[in-house]
Short mmCIF file of C-alpha atoms and ligand atoms in Angstrom, two decimals:
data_model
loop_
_atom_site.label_atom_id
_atom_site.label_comp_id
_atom_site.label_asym_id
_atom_site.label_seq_id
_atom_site.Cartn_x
_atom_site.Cartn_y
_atom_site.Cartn_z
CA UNK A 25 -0.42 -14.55 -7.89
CA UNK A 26 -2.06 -11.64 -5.52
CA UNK A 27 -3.08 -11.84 -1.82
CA UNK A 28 -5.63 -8.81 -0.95
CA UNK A 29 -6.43 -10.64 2.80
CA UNK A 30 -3.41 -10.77 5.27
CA UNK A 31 -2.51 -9.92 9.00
CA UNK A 32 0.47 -8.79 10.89
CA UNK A 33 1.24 -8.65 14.84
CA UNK A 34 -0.10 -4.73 14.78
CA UNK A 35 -3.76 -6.75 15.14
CA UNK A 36 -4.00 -10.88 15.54
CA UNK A 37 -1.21 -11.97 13.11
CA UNK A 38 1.97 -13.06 14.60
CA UNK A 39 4.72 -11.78 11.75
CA UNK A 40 5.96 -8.10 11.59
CA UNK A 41 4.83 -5.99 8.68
CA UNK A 42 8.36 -5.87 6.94
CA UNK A 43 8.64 -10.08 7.53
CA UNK A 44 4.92 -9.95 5.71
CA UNK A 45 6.72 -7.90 2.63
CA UNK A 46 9.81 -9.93 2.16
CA UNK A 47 7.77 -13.39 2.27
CA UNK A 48 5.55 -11.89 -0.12
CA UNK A 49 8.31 -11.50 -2.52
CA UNK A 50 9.96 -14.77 -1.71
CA UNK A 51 6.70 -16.01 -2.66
CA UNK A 52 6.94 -14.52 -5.80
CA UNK A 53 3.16 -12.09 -5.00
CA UNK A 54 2.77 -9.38 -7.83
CA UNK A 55 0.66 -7.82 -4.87
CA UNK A 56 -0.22 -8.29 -1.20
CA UNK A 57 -2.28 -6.29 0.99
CA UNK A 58 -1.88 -5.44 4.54
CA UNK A 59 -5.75 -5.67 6.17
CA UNK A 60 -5.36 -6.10 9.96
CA UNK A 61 -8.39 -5.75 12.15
CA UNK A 62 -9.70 -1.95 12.61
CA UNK A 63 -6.13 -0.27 12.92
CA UNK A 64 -3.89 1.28 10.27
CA UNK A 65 -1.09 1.46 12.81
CA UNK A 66 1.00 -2.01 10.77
CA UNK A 67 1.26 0.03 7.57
CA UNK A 68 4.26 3.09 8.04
CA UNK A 69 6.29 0.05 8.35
CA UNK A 70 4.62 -2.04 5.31
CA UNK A 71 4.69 0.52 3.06
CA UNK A 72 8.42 1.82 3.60
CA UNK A 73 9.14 -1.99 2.56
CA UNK A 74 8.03 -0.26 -1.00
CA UNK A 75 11.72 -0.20 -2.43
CA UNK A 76 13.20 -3.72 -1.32
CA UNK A 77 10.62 -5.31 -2.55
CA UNK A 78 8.91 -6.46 -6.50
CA UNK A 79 5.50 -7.44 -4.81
CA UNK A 80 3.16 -4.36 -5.01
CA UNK A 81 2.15 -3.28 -1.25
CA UNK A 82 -1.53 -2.58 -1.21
CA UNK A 83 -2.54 -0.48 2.02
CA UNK A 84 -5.50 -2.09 3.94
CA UNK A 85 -7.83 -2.79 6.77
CA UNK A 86 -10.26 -5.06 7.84
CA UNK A 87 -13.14 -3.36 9.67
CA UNK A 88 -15.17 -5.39 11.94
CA UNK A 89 -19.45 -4.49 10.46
CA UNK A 90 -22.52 -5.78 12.07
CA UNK A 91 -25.08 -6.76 9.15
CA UNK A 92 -28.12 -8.59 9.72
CA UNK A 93 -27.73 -9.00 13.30
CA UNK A 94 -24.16 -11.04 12.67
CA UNK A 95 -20.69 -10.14 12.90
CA UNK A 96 -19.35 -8.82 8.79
CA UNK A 97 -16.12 -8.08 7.99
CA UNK A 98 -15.57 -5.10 5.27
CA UNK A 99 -11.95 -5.09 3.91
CA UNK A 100 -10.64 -1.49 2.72
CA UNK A 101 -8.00 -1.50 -0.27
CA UNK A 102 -5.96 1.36 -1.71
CA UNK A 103 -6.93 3.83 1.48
CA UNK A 104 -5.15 6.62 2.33
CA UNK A 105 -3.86 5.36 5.92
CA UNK A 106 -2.86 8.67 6.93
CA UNK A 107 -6.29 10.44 5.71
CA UNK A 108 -7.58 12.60 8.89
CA UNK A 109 -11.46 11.25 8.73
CA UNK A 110 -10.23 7.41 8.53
CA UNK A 111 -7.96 7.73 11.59
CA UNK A 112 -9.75 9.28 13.65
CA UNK A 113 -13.05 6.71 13.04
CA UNK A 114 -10.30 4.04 13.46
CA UNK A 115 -9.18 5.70 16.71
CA UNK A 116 -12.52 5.25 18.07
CA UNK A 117 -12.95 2.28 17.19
CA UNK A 118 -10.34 1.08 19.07
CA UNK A 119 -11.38 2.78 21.80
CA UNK A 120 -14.76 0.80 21.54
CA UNK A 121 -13.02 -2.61 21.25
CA UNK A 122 -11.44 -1.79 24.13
CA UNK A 123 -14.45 -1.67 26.31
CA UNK A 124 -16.00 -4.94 24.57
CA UNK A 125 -12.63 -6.76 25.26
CA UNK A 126 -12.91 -5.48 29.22
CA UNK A 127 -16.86 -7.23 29.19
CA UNK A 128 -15.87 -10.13 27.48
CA UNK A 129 -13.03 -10.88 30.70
CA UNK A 130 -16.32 -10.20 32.32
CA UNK A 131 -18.73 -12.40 30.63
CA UNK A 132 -15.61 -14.96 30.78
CA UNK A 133 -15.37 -14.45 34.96
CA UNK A 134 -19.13 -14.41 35.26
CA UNK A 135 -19.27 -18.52 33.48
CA UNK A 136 -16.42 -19.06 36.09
CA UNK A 137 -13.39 -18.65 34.21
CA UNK A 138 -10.74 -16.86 36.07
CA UNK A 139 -9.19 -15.02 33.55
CA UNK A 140 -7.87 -11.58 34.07
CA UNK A 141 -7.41 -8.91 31.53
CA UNK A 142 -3.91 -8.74 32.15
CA UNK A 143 -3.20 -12.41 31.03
CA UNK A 144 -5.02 -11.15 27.46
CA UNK A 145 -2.74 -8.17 27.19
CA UNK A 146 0.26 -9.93 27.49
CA UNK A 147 -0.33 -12.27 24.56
CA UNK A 148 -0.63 -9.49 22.27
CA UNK A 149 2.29 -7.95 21.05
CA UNK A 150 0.92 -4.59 20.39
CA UNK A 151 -2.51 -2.91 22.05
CA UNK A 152 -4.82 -4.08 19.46
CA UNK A 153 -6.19 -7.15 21.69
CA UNK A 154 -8.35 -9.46 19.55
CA UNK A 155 -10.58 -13.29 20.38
CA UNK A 156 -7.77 -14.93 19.13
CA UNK A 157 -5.35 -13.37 21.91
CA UNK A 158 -8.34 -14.50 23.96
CA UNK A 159 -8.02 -17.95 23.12
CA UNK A 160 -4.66 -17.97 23.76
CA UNK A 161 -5.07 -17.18 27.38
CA UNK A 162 -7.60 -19.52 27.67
CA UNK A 163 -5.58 -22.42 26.52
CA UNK A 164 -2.70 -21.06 28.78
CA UNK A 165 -5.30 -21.15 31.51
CA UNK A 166 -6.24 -24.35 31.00
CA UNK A 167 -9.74 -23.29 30.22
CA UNK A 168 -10.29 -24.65 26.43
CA UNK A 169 -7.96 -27.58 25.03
CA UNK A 170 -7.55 -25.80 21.66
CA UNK A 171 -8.31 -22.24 20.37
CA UNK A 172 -10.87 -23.73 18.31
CA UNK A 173 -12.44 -25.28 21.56
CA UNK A 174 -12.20 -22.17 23.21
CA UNK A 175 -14.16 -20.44 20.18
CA UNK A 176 -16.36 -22.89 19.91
CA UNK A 177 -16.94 -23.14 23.80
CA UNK A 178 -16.87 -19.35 25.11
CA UNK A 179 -15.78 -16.31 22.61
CA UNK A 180 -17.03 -17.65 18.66
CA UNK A 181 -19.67 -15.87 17.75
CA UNK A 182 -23.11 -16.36 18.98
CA UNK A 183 -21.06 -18.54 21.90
CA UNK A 184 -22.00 -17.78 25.58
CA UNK A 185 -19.26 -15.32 26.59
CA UNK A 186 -19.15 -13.59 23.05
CA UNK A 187 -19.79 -9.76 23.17
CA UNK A 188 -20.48 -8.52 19.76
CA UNK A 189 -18.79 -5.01 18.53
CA UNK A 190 -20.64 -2.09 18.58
CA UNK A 191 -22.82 -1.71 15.43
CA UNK A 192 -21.00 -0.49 12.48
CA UNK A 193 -22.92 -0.34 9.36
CA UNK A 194 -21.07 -2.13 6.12
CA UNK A 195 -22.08 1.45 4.24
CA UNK A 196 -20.56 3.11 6.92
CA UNK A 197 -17.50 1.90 6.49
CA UNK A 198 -17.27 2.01 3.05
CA UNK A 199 -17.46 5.30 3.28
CA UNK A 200 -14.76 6.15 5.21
CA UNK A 201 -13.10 3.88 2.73
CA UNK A 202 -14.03 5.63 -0.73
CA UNK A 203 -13.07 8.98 1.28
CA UNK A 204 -9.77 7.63 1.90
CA UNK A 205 -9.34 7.00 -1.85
CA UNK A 206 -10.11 3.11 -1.15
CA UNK A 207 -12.57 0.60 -2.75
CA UNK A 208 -14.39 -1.69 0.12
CA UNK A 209 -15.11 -5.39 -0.45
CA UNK A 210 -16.70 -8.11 1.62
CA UNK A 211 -14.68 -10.18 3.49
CA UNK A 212 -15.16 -14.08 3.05
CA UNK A 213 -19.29 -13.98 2.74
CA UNK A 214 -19.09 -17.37 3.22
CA UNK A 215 -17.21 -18.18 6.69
CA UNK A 216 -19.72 -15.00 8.08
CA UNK A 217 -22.95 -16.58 7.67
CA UNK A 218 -23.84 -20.23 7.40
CA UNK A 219 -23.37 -22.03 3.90
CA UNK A 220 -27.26 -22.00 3.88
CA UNK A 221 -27.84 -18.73 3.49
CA UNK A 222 -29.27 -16.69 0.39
CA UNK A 223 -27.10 -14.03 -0.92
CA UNK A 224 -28.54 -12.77 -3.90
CA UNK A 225 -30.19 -10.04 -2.28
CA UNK A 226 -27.92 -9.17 0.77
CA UNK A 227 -25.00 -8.83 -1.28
CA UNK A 228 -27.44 -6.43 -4.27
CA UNK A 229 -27.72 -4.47 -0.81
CA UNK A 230 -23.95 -4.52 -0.21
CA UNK A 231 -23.13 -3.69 -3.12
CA UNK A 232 -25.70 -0.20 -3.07
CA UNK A 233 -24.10 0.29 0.10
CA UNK A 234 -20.86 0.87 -1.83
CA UNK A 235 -18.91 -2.64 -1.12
CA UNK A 236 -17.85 -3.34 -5.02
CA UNK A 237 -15.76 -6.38 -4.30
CA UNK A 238 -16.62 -9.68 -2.94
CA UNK A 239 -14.03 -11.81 -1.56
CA UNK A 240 -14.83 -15.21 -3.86
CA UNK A 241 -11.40 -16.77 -3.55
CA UNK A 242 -10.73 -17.44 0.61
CA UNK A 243 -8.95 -20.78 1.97
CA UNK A 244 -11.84 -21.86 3.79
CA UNK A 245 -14.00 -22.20 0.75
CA UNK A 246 -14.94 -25.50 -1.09
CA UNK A 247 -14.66 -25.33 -4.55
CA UNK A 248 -18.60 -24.99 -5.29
CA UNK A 249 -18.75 -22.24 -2.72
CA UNK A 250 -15.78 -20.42 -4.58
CA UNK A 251 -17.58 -21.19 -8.07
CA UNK A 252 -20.75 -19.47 -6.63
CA UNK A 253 -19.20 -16.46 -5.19
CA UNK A 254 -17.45 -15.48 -8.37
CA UNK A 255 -20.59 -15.96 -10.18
CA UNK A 256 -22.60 -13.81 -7.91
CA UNK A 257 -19.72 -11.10 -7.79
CA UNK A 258 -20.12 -10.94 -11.69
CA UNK A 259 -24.00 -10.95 -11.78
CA UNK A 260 -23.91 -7.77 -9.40
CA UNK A 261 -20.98 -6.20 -10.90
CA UNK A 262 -18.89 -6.56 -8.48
CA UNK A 263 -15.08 -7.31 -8.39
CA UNK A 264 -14.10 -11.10 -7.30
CA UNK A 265 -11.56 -11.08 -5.40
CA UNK A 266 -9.58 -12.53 -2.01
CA UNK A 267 -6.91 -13.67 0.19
CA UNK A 268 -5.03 -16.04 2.29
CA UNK A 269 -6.31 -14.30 5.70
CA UNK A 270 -2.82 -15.22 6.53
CA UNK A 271 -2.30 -14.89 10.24
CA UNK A 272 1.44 -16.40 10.78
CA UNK A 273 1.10 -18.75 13.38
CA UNK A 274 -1.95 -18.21 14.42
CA UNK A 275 -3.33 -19.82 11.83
CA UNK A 276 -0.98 -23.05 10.41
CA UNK A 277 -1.69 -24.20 7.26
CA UNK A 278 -2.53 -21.21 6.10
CA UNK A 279 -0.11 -19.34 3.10
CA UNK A 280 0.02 -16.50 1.66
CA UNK A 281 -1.79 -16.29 -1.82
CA UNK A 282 -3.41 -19.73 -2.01
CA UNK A 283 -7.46 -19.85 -1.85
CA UNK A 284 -9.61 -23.01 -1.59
CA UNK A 285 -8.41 -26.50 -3.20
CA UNK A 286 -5.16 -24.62 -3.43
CA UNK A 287 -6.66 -22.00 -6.68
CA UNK A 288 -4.88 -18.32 -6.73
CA UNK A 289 -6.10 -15.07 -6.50
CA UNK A 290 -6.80 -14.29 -10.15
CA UNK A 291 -3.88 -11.03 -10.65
CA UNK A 292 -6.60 -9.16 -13.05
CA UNK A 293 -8.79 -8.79 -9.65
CA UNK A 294 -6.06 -5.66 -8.71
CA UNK A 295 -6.52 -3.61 -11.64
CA UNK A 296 -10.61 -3.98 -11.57
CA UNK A 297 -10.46 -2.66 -8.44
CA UNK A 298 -8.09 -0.17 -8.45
CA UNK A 299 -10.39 1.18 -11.75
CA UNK A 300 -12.98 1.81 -8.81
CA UNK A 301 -11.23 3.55 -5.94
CA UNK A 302 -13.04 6.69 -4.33
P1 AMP B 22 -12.25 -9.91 17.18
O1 AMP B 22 -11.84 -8.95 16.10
O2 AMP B 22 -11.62 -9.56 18.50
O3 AMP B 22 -13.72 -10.13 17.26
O4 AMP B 22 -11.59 -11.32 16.80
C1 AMP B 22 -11.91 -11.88 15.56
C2 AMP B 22 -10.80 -12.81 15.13
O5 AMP B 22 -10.87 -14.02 15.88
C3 AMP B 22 -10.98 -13.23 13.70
O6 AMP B 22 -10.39 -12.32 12.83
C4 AMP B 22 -10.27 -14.55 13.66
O7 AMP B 22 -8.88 -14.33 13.53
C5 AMP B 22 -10.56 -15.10 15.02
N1 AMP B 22 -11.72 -16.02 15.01
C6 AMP B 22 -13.03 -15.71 15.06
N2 AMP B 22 -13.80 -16.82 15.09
C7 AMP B 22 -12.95 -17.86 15.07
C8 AMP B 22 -13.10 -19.29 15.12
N3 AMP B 22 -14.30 -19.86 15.18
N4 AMP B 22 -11.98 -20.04 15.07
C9 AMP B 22 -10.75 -19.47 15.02
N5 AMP B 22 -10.54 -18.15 14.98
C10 AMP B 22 -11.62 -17.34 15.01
MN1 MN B 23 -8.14 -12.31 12.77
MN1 MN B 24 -12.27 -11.46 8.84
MN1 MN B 25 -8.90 -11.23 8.18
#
């Protein structure tokens, strides 16, 4: 069993890097990745898990795309974290979330919730602030009943008080990716844009982009959905593969290496996409 898709506290997980290592050996993972939101700043401390641990340690990220006018997430596998192009694009893309998290307290203040940043920054352990610190304050506050209600009610996408990132192309990213020695897939297709939608031809596009896996095996996924996104992967040539999106606490019921109806990560998915690193 593998798990390419997983979070720590260094973006909107809630377990350290070195807890994420040793529960994926307890687990008995031949591999997990480390793939936090738009920062490689979790994966020092992953990767110097290396010798106490069986599980291969995959580094990752998860960048945060705009394609087709809605919110895609591109995960990076294999990269270089400490390669000089990739940190510095990370860098300022931090630097960008940071304004978009300082409009969102305003779009939140403007609708008449009085949040504050501060209250946001103190629910996240590190300075990688994400929506689902967000919710948390607004369930502290009283504002939403749930996190779900408060994504469904102010910050999900497309909601009233949502402020999108920046544009980042999906081929942009990849780039930086395959110049860091990674291979770039796309995140869980099928939680991005509504079950409805046609693929066949976005994810051709992806795929010239240079994305060469698809993430076909995700939690969230019925069983037909999975079925069709490992057939698609295959008609394009492109690797199927996937993750938990484990993110602790933050999201229960969630474990590491299980996709929909409780299917694994097939293990052959590493070595097909390890044969097409930059
Ligand atoms: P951000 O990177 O700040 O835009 O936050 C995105 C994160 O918020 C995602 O990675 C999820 O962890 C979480 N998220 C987004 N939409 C939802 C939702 N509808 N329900 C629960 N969590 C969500
Ligand atoms: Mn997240
Ligand atoms: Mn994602
Ligand atoms: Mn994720």
């Amino acid at each position: 069993m593998i798990d390419l898709h997983t979070h720590s506290l260094f973006s909107d997980g809630t377990d350290s890097p070195e807890a994420l290592a040793l529960a994926a050996q307890e687990a008995g993972l031949a591999a997990l990745a480390l793939t936090d939101h738009d920062t490689l700043e979790g994966l020092d401390r992953f990767l110097a898990m290396q010798p106490r641990v069986d599980t291969r340690l995959v580094p990752g990220i998860e960048l945060s795309c705009t394609f087709l006018g809605r919110p895609l997430h591109v995960l990076g596998l294999f990269v270089d974290h400490r390669n000089p192009d990739l940190v510095r694009e990370v860098v300022r893309l931090r630097r960008l979330r940071l304004e978009r998290n300082r409009a969102m307290v305003g779009q939140l203040q403007a609708a008449g919730v009085p949040i504050t940043w501060e209250e946001v920054v103190a629910l996240a352990p590190t300075d990688q602030v994400s929506r689902t610190h967000f919710a948390a304050a607004l369930v502290r506050r009283g504002a939403a009943g749930s996190p779900q209600d408060a994504f469904k009610r102010y910050i999900g996408d497309g909601s009233p008080c949502f402020v999108p990132f920046p544009y980042l192309a999906p081929g942009t990213a990849a780039g930086w990716i395959r110049a860091a020695g990674g291979v770039a897939a796309v995140a869980h297709p099928g939680r991005s844009f509504p079950r409805t939608f046609h693929w066949d031809q976005a994810m051709a596009d992806l795929r010239d982009q240079g994305l060469q896996g698809l993430e076909a095996y995700y939690p969230d996924y019925g069983p037909l959905e999975q079925a069709t996104f490992v057939r698609l992967a295959r008609s394009l040539d492109m690797v199927p593969c996937g993750g938990s999106d484990y993110h602790g606490a933050h999201k229960p019921g969630v474990a590491l290496g299980v996709g929909s109806g409780g299917l694994e990560v097939p293990d052959q998915a590493l070595e097909q996409l390890l044969a097409r690193r930059g």
